[in-house]
XYZ file of C-alpha atoms in Angstrom:
747
model
C 0.000 0.000 0.000
C 1.306 3.428 -0.949
C 0.284 6.282 1.332
C 0.396 10.016 0.631
C 0.677 12.256 3.702
C -0.275 15.945 3.778
C 0.904 18.033 6.720
C 3.786 20.001 8.115
C 7.038 18.065 8.350
C 10.500 18.346 9.943
C 12.783 20.248 9.866
C 9.916 22.719 10.263
C 9.572 23.199 14.015
C 5.934 22.277 14.522
C 4.102 19.758 16.688
C 1.995 18.622 13.736
C 5.184 18.138 11.729
C 6.619 15.874 14.419
C 3.359 13.905 14.474
C 3.377 13.526 10.676
C 6.967 12.286 10.712
C 6.252 9.756 13.483
C 3.108 8.504 11.754
C 4.936 8.244 8.414
C 7.692 6.108 9.959
C 5.259 3.975 11.981
C 2.938 3.205 9.071
C 5.807 2.303 6.755
C 7.142 -0.059 9.424
C 3.707 -1.647 9.986
C 3.009 -4.934 8.201
C 1.278 -4.504 4.842
C -1.186 -6.909 3.284
C 0.659 -6.948 -0.044
C 4.240 -6.247 1.003
C 6.014 -3.319 2.688
C 4.089 -0.059 2.837
C 5.432 2.934 0.919
C 4.917 6.614 1.528
C 5.333 10.118 0.130
C 4.868 13.452 1.870
C 3.384 16.736 0.662
C 4.689 19.304 3.159
C 3.125 22.665 4.039
C 5.496 25.633 4.233
C 4.571 28.571 6.458
C 4.465 32.012 4.886
C 7.766 32.639 3.083
C 9.801 29.993 4.917
C 11.645 27.262 3.025
C 13.097 24.076 4.534
C 15.708 21.479 3.652
C 13.334 18.519 3.649
C 14.345 14.829 3.624
C 13.851 12.701 0.504
C 10.374 11.467 1.496
C 8.997 14.984 0.921
C 8.178 14.968 -2.776
C 6.267 18.257 -3.038
C 5.774 21.397 -0.978
C 2.827 23.760 -0.714
C 3.303 27.425 0.056
C 0.699 28.157 2.715
C -0.970 31.119 0.995
C -0.555 30.061 -2.667
C -3.777 28.402 -3.747
C -2.289 27.225 -7.042
C 0.108 25.042 -5.036
C -2.826 23.176 -3.488
C -4.298 22.397 -6.913
C -0.907 21.253 -8.178
C -0.612 18.986 -5.123
C -3.961 17.344 -5.904
C -2.802 16.525 -9.425
C 0.536 15.247 -8.103
C -1.085 12.917 -5.564
C -3.553 11.587 -8.142
C -0.765 10.484 -10.484
C 1.677 9.408 -7.738
C 0.320 5.875 -7.491
C -0.811 6.447 -3.905
C -3.681 4.249 -2.726
C -4.824 6.494 0.122
C -4.179 10.016 1.393
C -3.805 10.966 5.077
C -4.285 14.626 5.997
C -3.077 16.083 9.289
C -5.520 18.923 9.980
C -4.934 21.781 12.350
C -6.272 25.319 12.093
C -3.481 27.725 11.227
C -1.307 25.577 8.977
C -3.336 25.821 5.752
C -3.895 28.975 3.732
C -6.941 31.136 3.204
C -9.666 32.013 5.648
C -9.548 29.366 8.417
C -7.525 27.070 6.159
C -10.066 26.995 3.359
C -7.436 26.433 0.644
C -7.169 22.768 1.618
C -10.747 22.092 0.439
C -10.156 22.376 -3.337
C -7.204 19.990 -2.969
C -9.251 17.408 -1.089
C -12.178 17.663 -3.467
C -9.936 16.919 -6.446
C -8.405 13.781 -4.926
C -9.230 10.587 -6.801
C -8.138 8.316 -3.937
C -9.738 7.772 -0.515
C -8.973 10.256 2.247
C -8.336 9.792 5.963
C -8.090 12.968 8.031
C -6.610 13.243 11.511
C -8.181 16.145 13.406
C -5.783 17.677 15.904
C -8.351 20.290 16.944
C -12.136 20.061 17.201
C -13.712 23.346 18.323
C -16.819 23.255 20.477
C -17.827 26.831 19.575
C -16.383 27.392 16.100
C -16.862 30.501 14.025
C -19.076 30.204 10.969
C -16.082 29.631 8.694
C -14.318 27.230 11.058
C -17.441 25.094 11.238
C -17.962 25.216 7.476
C -14.369 24.216 6.675
C -14.236 21.364 9.187
C -17.690 20.068 8.218
C -16.718 19.962 4.554
C -13.444 18.160 5.302
C -15.382 15.510 7.231
C -17.845 15.117 4.339
C -15.041 14.554 1.845
C -13.085 12.116 4.037
C -13.848 8.403 4.060
C -12.674 8.261 7.698
C -12.033 10.868 10.394
C -9.505 10.064 13.132
C -9.608 11.766 16.533
C -7.697 11.013 19.710
C -10.340 11.163 22.429
C -13.949 10.176 23.100
C -14.775 13.833 23.746
C -13.766 14.620 20.168
C -15.975 11.791 18.880
C -18.960 13.146 20.819
C -18.362 16.700 19.596
C -18.088 15.691 15.950
C -21.385 13.846 16.162
C -23.257 16.516 18.141
C -21.767 19.746 16.787
C -20.725 18.849 13.219
C -23.225 16.081 12.333
C -20.475 13.643 11.354
C -21.830 10.056 11.200
C -20.354 8.094 14.097
C -19.491 5.117 11.878
C -17.143 7.411 9.961
C -15.099 8.319 13.062
C -12.140 6.286 14.329
C -10.623 6.950 17.755
C -6.864 6.326 17.766
C -4.687 7.696 20.553
C -1.815 10.103 19.995
C 1.303 7.976 19.546
C 4.396 8.273 21.714
C 8.002 7.322 20.898
C 9.183 3.987 22.211
C 12.053 5.604 24.133
C 12.980 5.145 27.810
C 15.763 6.548 29.982
C 16.753 5.799 33.570
C 15.703 8.702 35.799
C 18.841 8.697 37.940
C 21.140 8.692 34.918
C 19.087 11.383 33.172
C 19.180 13.611 36.245
C 22.913 13.038 36.569
C 23.494 14.042 32.928
C 21.609 17.314 33.437
C 23.328 17.889 36.827
C 19.961 17.702 38.588
C 20.651 14.708 40.837
C 19.969 16.637 44.024
C 16.843 18.351 42.691
C 13.100 17.780 42.629
C 12.433 18.527 38.963
C 9.193 19.956 37.567
C 8.823 20.231 33.789
C 6.604 21.884 31.183
C 7.525 21.650 27.509
C 6.098 22.681 24.165
C 5.555 25.926 22.282
C 5.055 28.859 24.641
C 2.024 31.144 24.474
C -0.444 32.821 26.841
C -2.926 29.944 26.711
C -0.303 27.634 28.259
C -0.909 29.075 31.754
C 2.727 28.907 32.880
C 2.177 31.894 35.172
C -0.113 29.697 37.302
C 2.784 27.326 37.999
C 5.116 30.222 38.797
C 2.616 31.678 41.280
C 2.244 28.257 42.915
C 5.995 27.784 43.455
C 6.748 30.084 46.434
C 4.613 27.960 48.776
C 6.340 24.807 47.481
C 9.991 25.945 47.458
C 9.681 27.158 51.026
C 9.346 23.504 52.011
C 11.413 21.996 49.187
C 14.213 24.498 48.495
C 15.975 22.058 46.148
C 13.065 22.196 43.657
C 13.593 23.471 40.090
C 10.974 24.150 37.413
C 12.130 23.806 33.787
C 10.121 25.532 31.042
C 11.362 23.894 27.854
C 10.303 25.253 24.479
C 10.365 28.127 22.038
C 7.685 30.782 21.822
C 5.083 29.699 19.254
C 5.921 31.099 15.758
C 2.464 32.690 15.439
C 2.961 34.421 18.792
C 6.397 35.651 17.674
C 4.856 36.939 14.454
C 2.196 39.002 16.221
C 3.522 39.727 19.721
C 7.212 38.902 19.704
C 8.582 37.627 23.031
C 6.124 39.654 25.102
C 4.809 36.613 27.004
C 8.234 35.149 27.782
C 9.411 38.567 29.015
C 6.310 38.768 31.212
C 7.075 35.336 32.699
C 10.673 36.260 33.392
C 9.519 39.433 35.117
C 7.053 37.416 37.196
C 9.839 35.044 38.290
C 11.849 37.996 39.537
C 8.845 39.557 41.246
C 8.115 36.292 43.090
C 11.753 35.880 44.085
C 12.089 32.393 42.594
C 14.941 33.043 40.132
C 16.973 30.142 41.572
C 14.089 27.725 41.017
C 13.063 28.438 37.393
C 14.970 27.654 34.192
C 13.759 28.803 30.771
C 15.210 26.749 27.893
C 14.310 28.488 24.624
C 14.877 25.428 22.420
C 13.056 23.066 20.057
C 14.722 19.714 20.778
C 14.494 16.299 19.163
C 12.414 13.484 20.645
C 15.306 11.571 22.164
C 16.506 14.630 24.074
C 12.935 15.455 25.082
C 12.355 12.020 26.583
C 15.583 12.379 28.505
C 14.176 15.562 30.106
C 10.872 13.796 30.784
C 12.702 10.916 32.418
C 14.696 13.325 34.563
C 11.579 15.119 35.815
C 9.644 14.142 38.925
C 6.448 15.921 37.934
C 5.201 17.096 34.538
C 2.633 19.938 34.382
C 0.264 21.161 31.641
C -1.408 24.203 33.250
C -3.480 25.252 30.197
C -5.960 28.064 30.793
C -9.182 26.676 29.285
C -10.889 23.384 28.568
C -11.017 23.698 24.781
C -8.079 21.456 23.913
C -9.094 18.171 22.382
C -5.561 16.831 21.839
C -2.249 17.488 23.527
C 0.840 15.826 22.104
C 2.955 17.058 25.015
C 0.605 15.410 27.505
C 0.682 12.149 25.550
C 4.482 12.219 25.528
C 4.588 12.746 29.289
C 2.296 9.758 29.827
C 4.370 7.708 27.391
C 7.514 8.502 29.365
C 5.846 7.401 32.601
C 5.804 10.861 34.189
C 3.773 11.871 37.223
C 1.460 14.337 35.511
C -0.514 17.257 36.946
C -2.854 19.164 34.652
C -5.809 21.482 34.435
C -8.956 19.601 33.333
C -8.972 20.479 29.646
C -10.764 17.870 27.538
C -7.836 15.666 26.593
C -6.307 15.790 30.071
C -9.579 14.932 31.831
C -9.816 11.820 29.666
C -6.172 10.765 29.488
C -5.422 11.218 33.204
C -8.407 9.214 34.408
C -7.974 5.817 36.106
C -5.111 7.012 38.280
C -2.814 8.154 35.467
C -2.462 11.725 36.779
C -3.894 14.519 38.929
C -6.072 17.485 37.980
C -6.398 20.983 39.444
C -8.794 23.851 38.552
C -7.945 26.367 35.842
C -5.842 29.349 36.949
C -5.816 28.169 40.581
C -2.258 28.468 41.882
C -3.257 27.623 45.470
C -4.810 24.304 44.422
C -1.738 23.563 42.324
C 0.555 24.245 45.304
C -1.453 21.763 47.349
C -1.152 19.054 44.669
C 2.605 19.642 44.376
C 3.061 19.330 48.133
C 0.833 16.263 48.346
C 2.918 14.414 45.745
C 6.274 15.546 47.077
C 5.207 14.606 50.608
C 4.060 11.151 49.450
C 6.657 9.557 47.152
C 4.683 6.308 46.932
C 1.649 8.160 45.523
C 3.943 9.713 42.934
C 5.418 6.316 42.074
C 1.911 4.896 41.592
C 1.047 7.697 39.196
C 4.236 7.087 37.248
C 3.574 3.338 37.012
C -0.017 3.807 35.847
C 1.125 6.317 33.242
C 3.971 4.101 32.076
C 1.738 1.034 31.738
C -0.731 2.979 29.598
C 2.116 4.509 27.599
C 3.200 1.022 26.494
C -0.172 0.691 24.751
C 0.205 3.853 22.663
C 3.750 3.629 21.342
C 4.141 4.654 17.718
C 4.609 1.099 16.398
C 1.199 0.150 17.821
C -0.461 3.397 16.684
C 1.074 3.046 13.211
C -0.354 -0.442 12.936
C -3.837 0.834 13.822
C -3.612 3.555 11.149
C -2.328 1.001 8.624
C -5.251 -1.331 9.374
C -7.705 1.567 8.984
C -6.102 2.619 5.684
C -6.230 -0.959 4.339
C -9.899 -1.213 5.274
C -10.733 2.108 3.587
C -8.842 1.177 0.424
C -10.501 -2.256 0.279
C -13.963 -0.680 0.510
C -13.391 1.603 -2.489
C -14.308 0.600 -6.044
C -11.467 -0.321 -8.401
C -12.166 2.788 -10.435
C -12.860 6.117 -8.746
C -16.192 7.334 -10.129
C -17.184 10.973 -9.780
C -20.774 11.362 -8.708
C -23.132 12.907 -11.206
C -25.001 15.907 -9.945
C -28.718 15.124 -9.784
C -31.686 17.258 -8.861
C -32.398 16.509 -5.209
C -34.853 18.820 -3.484
C -34.184 17.124 -0.151
C -30.634 18.501 -0.285
C -31.870 22.102 -0.447
C -32.258 24.311 2.611
C -35.810 25.510 3.329
C -36.765 28.530 1.230
C -36.935 31.403 3.735
C -37.235 35.189 3.472
C -35.767 35.960 6.904
C -32.731 37.891 5.691
C -34.673 39.763 3.014
C -37.143 40.863 5.683
C -34.226 41.917 7.894
C -32.786 44.067 5.092
C -36.102 45.706 4.139
C -37.619 48.821 5.697
C -40.485 51.036 4.526
C -38.301 52.616 1.800
C -36.923 49.487 0.178
C -34.248 46.868 0.582
C -30.941 48.033 2.063
C -28.109 47.586 -0.420
C -25.342 46.151 1.801
C -24.824 44.298 5.067
C -22.064 43.854 7.622
C -22.130 40.096 7.879
C -25.850 39.499 8.501
C -26.681 43.009 9.763
C -28.055 45.746 7.432
C -25.461 48.444 6.720
C -27.635 51.534 6.776
C -24.728 53.786 5.779
C -24.865 52.443 2.215
C -28.557 53.166 1.649
C -30.555 51.700 -1.250
C -30.158 51.062 -4.981
C -32.475 50.427 -7.912
C -30.637 47.215 -8.908
C -31.454 45.467 -5.641
C -35.015 46.698 -5.311
C -35.684 45.519 -8.872
C -34.280 42.076 -8.035
C -36.238 42.069 -4.779
C -39.467 42.778 -6.654
C -38.714 39.946 -9.084
C -37.948 37.550 -6.224
C -41.113 38.248 -4.201
C -43.269 38.028 -7.334
C -41.736 34.635 -8.139
C -42.298 33.567 -4.529
C -45.935 34.659 -4.505
C -46.588 32.994 -7.843
C -45.198 29.752 -6.490
C -46.879 29.435 -3.092
C -48.922 32.604 -2.399
C -46.493 33.498 0.410
C -48.176 36.329 2.396
C -44.869 38.036 3.260
C -43.949 38.127 -0.431
C -47.201 39.906 -1.240
C -46.658 42.308 1.674
C -43.142 43.245 0.508
C -44.041 43.677 -3.183
C -45.415 47.252 -2.999
C -42.340 48.412 -1.051
C -39.999 47.447 -3.878
C -42.386 48.582 -6.604
C -42.840 51.969 -4.967
C -39.044 52.370 -4.764
C -38.773 51.759 -8.532
C -41.543 54.271 -9.121
C -39.888 56.861 -6.843
C -36.565 56.545 -8.676
C -38.028 57.086 -12.180
C -37.237 60.415 -13.845
C -39.742 62.333 -16.012
C -38.043 61.036 -19.188
C -38.608 57.436 -18.127
C -35.000 56.743 -17.107
C -34.163 55.920 -13.496
C -31.930 57.117 -10.735
C -30.121 54.281 -8.941
C -28.845 55.275 -5.505
C -30.753 56.679 -2.544
C -29.202 57.476 0.845
C -30.679 56.145 4.062
C -32.171 59.594 4.739
C -33.822 59.450 1.283
C -31.589 61.864 -0.609
C -30.922 61.109 -4.272
C -27.262 60.272 -4.859
C -27.259 60.412 -8.665
C -29.152 62.154 -11.456
C -29.300 59.177 -13.798
C -28.444 55.634 -12.848
C -26.378 53.149 -14.829
C -27.833 51.457 -17.876
C -27.373 48.151 -16.039
C -29.724 49.298 -13.285
C -32.197 50.450 -15.952
C -32.153 47.019 -17.571
C -32.677 45.241 -14.259
C -35.661 47.452 -13.494
C -37.211 46.554 -16.868
C -36.527 42.845 -16.223
C -38.506 42.953 -12.972
C -41.265 45.172 -14.364
C -41.695 42.882 -17.369
C -42.019 39.917 -15.016
C -44.612 41.863 -13.007
C -46.685 42.499 -16.138
C -46.633 38.803 -16.922
C -47.282 37.641 -13.345
C -49.058 40.436 -11.444
C -50.676 39.296 -8.175
C -53.446 41.901 -8.523
C -54.634 44.668 -10.850
C -53.300 47.568 -8.744
C -49.751 46.258 -8.990
C -50.220 45.516 -12.687
C -51.428 49.026 -13.531
C -48.624 50.665 -11.560
C -46.013 48.455 -13.174
C -47.451 48.992 -16.651
C -47.269 52.760 -16.279
C -43.621 52.676 -15.148
C -42.694 50.144 -17.863
C -44.171 52.127 -20.732
C -42.862 55.456 -19.427
C -39.410 53.820 -19.679
C -40.044 52.178 -23.075
C -38.818 55.100 -25.265
C -35.372 54.519 -23.762
C -35.147 50.868 -24.799
C -33.661 51.458 -28.238
C -31.261 54.118 -26.895
C -29.387 51.659 -24.704
C -25.684 51.127 -25.350
C -24.623 48.740 -22.548
C -24.718 45.159 -23.764
C -25.921 43.855 -20.378
C -28.605 46.493 -20.085
C -29.843 45.424 -23.514
C -29.850 41.789 -22.361
C -31.792 42.546 -19.164
C -34.279 44.638 -21.123
C -34.781 41.813 -23.636
C -35.622 39.413 -20.796
C -38.074 41.947 -19.330
C -39.771 42.450 -22.698
C -40.107 38.688 -23.184
C -41.753 38.282 -19.780
C -44.180 41.047 -20.753
C -44.929 39.436 -24.107
C -45.883 36.098 -22.553
C -49.130 37.782 -21.475
C -49.209 40.292 -24.357
C -48.133 38.274 -27.444
C -50.004 40.497 -29.880
C -48.028 43.683 -29.068
C -46.270 43.962 -32.437
C -44.628 47.260 -31.545
C -42.873 45.757 -28.543
C -41.975 42.695 -30.600
C -40.210 44.945 -33.094
C -38.234 46.602 -30.284
C -37.324 43.106 -29.084
C -36.048 42.247 -32.575
C -33.932 45.405 -32.732
C -32.344 44.723 -29.345
C -31.694 41.070 -30.162
C -30.021 42.107 -33.421
C -27.763 44.429 -31.417
C -26.496 41.418 -29.443
C -26.158 39.390 -32.646
C -24.083 42.180 -34.220
C -21.756 42.345 -31.213
C -21.352 38.583 -31.368
C -20.475 38.608 -35.059
C -17.892 41.353 -34.525
C -16.117 39.669 -31.597
C -16.481 35.936 -32.163
C -13.734 33.884 -33.782
C -13.149 30.192 -34.417
C -12.191 29.620 -30.777
C -13.929 32.550 -29.084
C -17.724 32.355 -29.367
C -18.630 35.456 -27.444
C -20.152 38.954 -27.624
C -17.076 40.814 -26.356
C -13.319 40.379 -26.324
C -13.546 39.361 -22.677
C -15.750 37.511 -20.223
C -16.626 40.017 -17.519
C -19.607 40.008 -15.148
C -23.157 38.670 -15.458
C -21.914 36.746 -18.502
C -24.676 34.175 -18.819
C -27.273 36.952 -19.147
C -26.171 37.501 -22.744
C -27.034 34.011 -24.075
C -30.010 33.993 -21.682
C -31.426 37.081 -23.412
C -31.157 35.467 -26.856
C -32.714 32.241 -25.551
C -35.704 34.314 -24.403
C -35.817 36.254 -27.678
C -35.751 33.000 -29.653
C -39.117 32.118 -28.087
C -40.810 35.007 -29.877
C -38.769 35.923 -32.954
C -38.597 32.639 -34.888
C -35.093 33.673 -35.954
C -32.640 30.808 -36.579
C -29.578 33.055 -36.242
C -30.694 34.334 -32.832
C -31.264 30.786 -31.616
C -27.999 29.490 -33.088
C -25.925 32.217 -31.413
C -27.801 31.724 -28.139
C -26.819 28.051 -27.922
C -23.356 28.563 -29.383
C -22.458 31.231 -26.829
C -24.070 29.222 -24.024
C -21.954 26.188 -24.895
C -18.815 28.334 -25.059
C -19.449 29.830 -21.610
C -20.355 26.411 -20.165
C -17.138 24.925 -21.515
C -15.146 27.471 -19.523
C -17.136 27.587 -16.296
C -18.238 23.941 -15.948
C -15.191 22.077 -17.211
C -14.315 20.624 -13.774
C -17.757 19.175 -13.109
C -18.875 22.089 -10.931
C -19.448 25.797 -11.515
C -16.372 28.039 -11.460
C -17.599 31.431 -12.627
C -15.255 34.037 -14.067
C -13.856 36.086 -11.207
C -14.427 39.842 -11.136
C -10.887 40.370 -9.869
C -9.371 40.438 -13.387
C -12.074 38.821 -15.550
C -11.061 36.726 -18.560
C -9.571 38.523 -21.542
C -9.589 36.697 -24.848
C -5.816 36.247 -24.914
C -5.343 36.132 -21.147
C -6.073 33.807 -18.236
C -9.313 33.156 -16.414
C -9.543 34.981 -13.082
C -10.606 32.685 -10.255
C -11.560 35.432 -7.771
C -13.713 37.365 -6.860
C -16.604 35.106 -7.858
C -20.008 36.761 -7.548
C -23.440 35.233 -6.814
C -24.931 37.207 -9.714
C -22.899 35.146 -12.153
C -24.149 31.905 -10.625
C -27.726 33.207 -10.813
C -27.342 34.063 -14.501
C -26.072 30.526 -15.203
C -29.076 29.018 -13.412
C -31.502 31.193 -15.393
C -29.714 30.437 -18.669
C -30.006 26.677 -18.299
C -33.602 26.981 -17.107
C -34.540 28.874 -20.241
C -32.600 26.397 -22.408
C -34.665 23.591 -20.894
C -37.912 25.465 -21.485
C -37.000 25.864 -25.152
C -35.805 22.303 -25.772
C -37.210 20.108 -22.943
C -33.757 18.524 -22.802
C -33.238 17.391 -19.195
C -29.450 17.650 -19.550
C -29.967 21.384 -19.043
C -31.745 20.702 -15.751
C -28.707 18.812 -14.474
C -26.501 21.730 -15.458
C -28.919 24.152 -13.803
C -28.692 22.171 -10.575
C -24.901 21.985 -10.787
C -24.806 25.782 -11.061
C -27.183 26.237 -8.148
C -25.032 24.024 -5.957
C -22.281 26.666 -6.298
C -24.164 28.490 -3.539
C -24.125 25.394 -1.313
C -20.469 24.455 -1.579
C -19.951 22.898 -5.018
C -17.405 25.572 -5.954
C -13.679 26.203 -6.130
C -13.322 26.655 -2.359
C -15.700 23.816 -1.454
C -17.634 25.930 1.025
C -21.235 27.098 1.219
C -22.075 30.737 0.615
C -25.550 30.232 2.033
C -25.599 31.021 5.753
C -27.866 28.518 7.490
C -28.026 30.771 10.581
C -29.003 34.123 9.032
C -30.715 32.611 5.941
C -28.691 35.066 3.848
C -26.050 34.515 1.191
C -22.423 35.626 1.445
C -21.172 38.192 -1.041
C -18.681 36.061 -2.944
C -15.597 33.861 -3.115
C -12.387 35.802 -2.581
C -8.760 34.667 -2.674
C -8.745 34.543 1.150
C -12.025 32.632 1.417
C -15.664 33.668 1.639
C -16.691 37.312 1.858
C -18.989 36.935 4.855
C -20.961 40.123 4.270
C -24.505 39.274 3.169
C -25.869 42.123 1.095
C -29.108 42.253 -0.842
C -27.553 41.410 -4.220
C -26.066 38.094 -3.113
C -29.050 36.986 -1.043
C -31.500 37.826 -3.824
C -29.306 35.989 -6.347
C -29.480 32.905 -4.131
C -33.249 33.132 -3.576
C -34.079 33.676 -7.261
C -31.829 30.723 -8.117
C -33.542 28.598 -5.461
C -36.955 29.474 -6.870
C -35.746 28.584 -10.377
C -34.637 25.155 -9.147
C -38.041 24.539 -7.568
C -39.809 25.666 -10.737
C -37.568 23.469 -12.895
C -38.270 20.460 -10.687
C -42.014 20.927 -11.198
C -41.552 21.335 -14.945
C -39.538 18.112 -15.163
C -42.118 16.261 -13.072
C -44.953 17.507 -15.291
C -43.017 16.575 -18.420
C -42.377 13.040 -17.170
C -46.006 12.699 -16.096
C -47.219 13.745 -19.555
C -44.936 11.148 -21.191
C -46.321 8.407 -18.926
């Protein structure tokens, strides 16, 4: 069996790196079912650091370079590896909360086992989303304590059968205490030890404050603090914490009893220090630590361990393997120290219990357990890795809810932007969003007669009416205190207003709304043929087509439709080439609206050229954005110039919406259900089937995040993104009904 490992790796000074190295060695030494196991390592570099890695490291990933993660996926897939093992810890992978690891994992064509070194009980939105997605992708999730198992099931909805509990391994190294003490010139001392990376959450000050009461009775006691300051702490705070500790030592008058060793030492030397110590302490400041490698090492060395009751310690030190004291309680710690020092036999019992358990978790035994798990996972997989086809599954969709839209709406209209899920009143309102909001609530009311949708409709319609100028054009922006912020809005906002008004005229819930919408629509109509913006023309075409579904005999409007469609056709003929079937020399924003407009126009114009260009441009766009089996829309960061490269970020919900609408209209024209599958694939972009493998829909606020950025998800949830999601959701529901009706009619 060949195993690919992803994680940090020595000589990088990192606890996860040490774990990865130990696991690598242990699994390769474990017996294999078809001969010796083999392994390769993909190592994660931090920031701009580079390391002189050993030969088993075949590829490195720069932490913040997303392209490196995609390259690593391709490398692993062609490496001949049978299974991949990921060591996951927040902080070692790039992007927001380590989100860059998700595209790598999604692209793997071999089974995945992930070891979780941290499971957060109260994660942030992004932390939960990243960890949940990793667990979905993995065939097995390994944790090191029962508490972690319980949390994954309760907090992250991971199926229990998917979780394996395997203890943190410890080196099979032992030293004689007397000889170790003699080597360090500590033979006459009672030795206390804490080791590992230093940071404020380690609680070392609690030990220091406990020492005066202990050294007054045991003046030959020394406390060794062994370890460097954590690199992330150095990066943000320098040596501030270490300096504070050294000042505290002086203030307490215990300089002769405390030794700081600012070193990162190898395992053999570490176990020598552990063997030399009488008592090992992990005085961490809060319970939220699900795994502690340092604690496992101390148990493995047979140390007498004292710890605060964080999750891993409470579990590992049960059954007489150690002693616990309350968080930040130096008096209680002093009492435990004195009790053990006063009773050597009690200390010896603790050491024996720890040592006996440590024999059960040595790396050879832990490596064998991982190897058995990997063999089982590989055996359960099909001979050929088959990618799942996206199918229309309404049970996979969140409930359709208007909570966030209601939150963003006041008596003027819908607020344009939000800070996370909270309306940002400073940004006021815009015509674009109120037009989309009107379209969305009309679609909602048409579907299920939702009373809130009907209640909100006049608010958005009245905003559109208020923003119309005497010449039929529209202003766009309005401040929160209802001051106009422009004289004439963009042509794009004009087109979106006509799109929603046209839909209203074809689907009015009552006559009052219809008459109001009709008046605004026809006051704007003289401007239709004056439009220059290609996307405004496309939006206006869609609005006209919605109007004509209930007014098919309006020959004047049909002629305007023909003129506007011919404008798009002319742009296409100017810009398209043998390998560039598009209306412009670049793919920019709202791209799918251009073929969508011609697909709508084809319904009414009976024009073969319009229809041909509609499908030709749709296929061209689909070939670029759906080539990996999921939607990857053109990013607004740099767009996609004809002779350039596709921009991955910033991906906008509007582009996903336009793709959904385009495929829906293609299905309505052709009744080809392949377009429904593509529609659903595009919709799933909102729910995590995207380049970052994370959902933009917020299941707590019922809003939609503003886009995919290079750092992760833009967590602001403005009107544009939420409305794009809701309109897309409604289109999926409508398409599902249309497919069901079509199948029923065939039967």
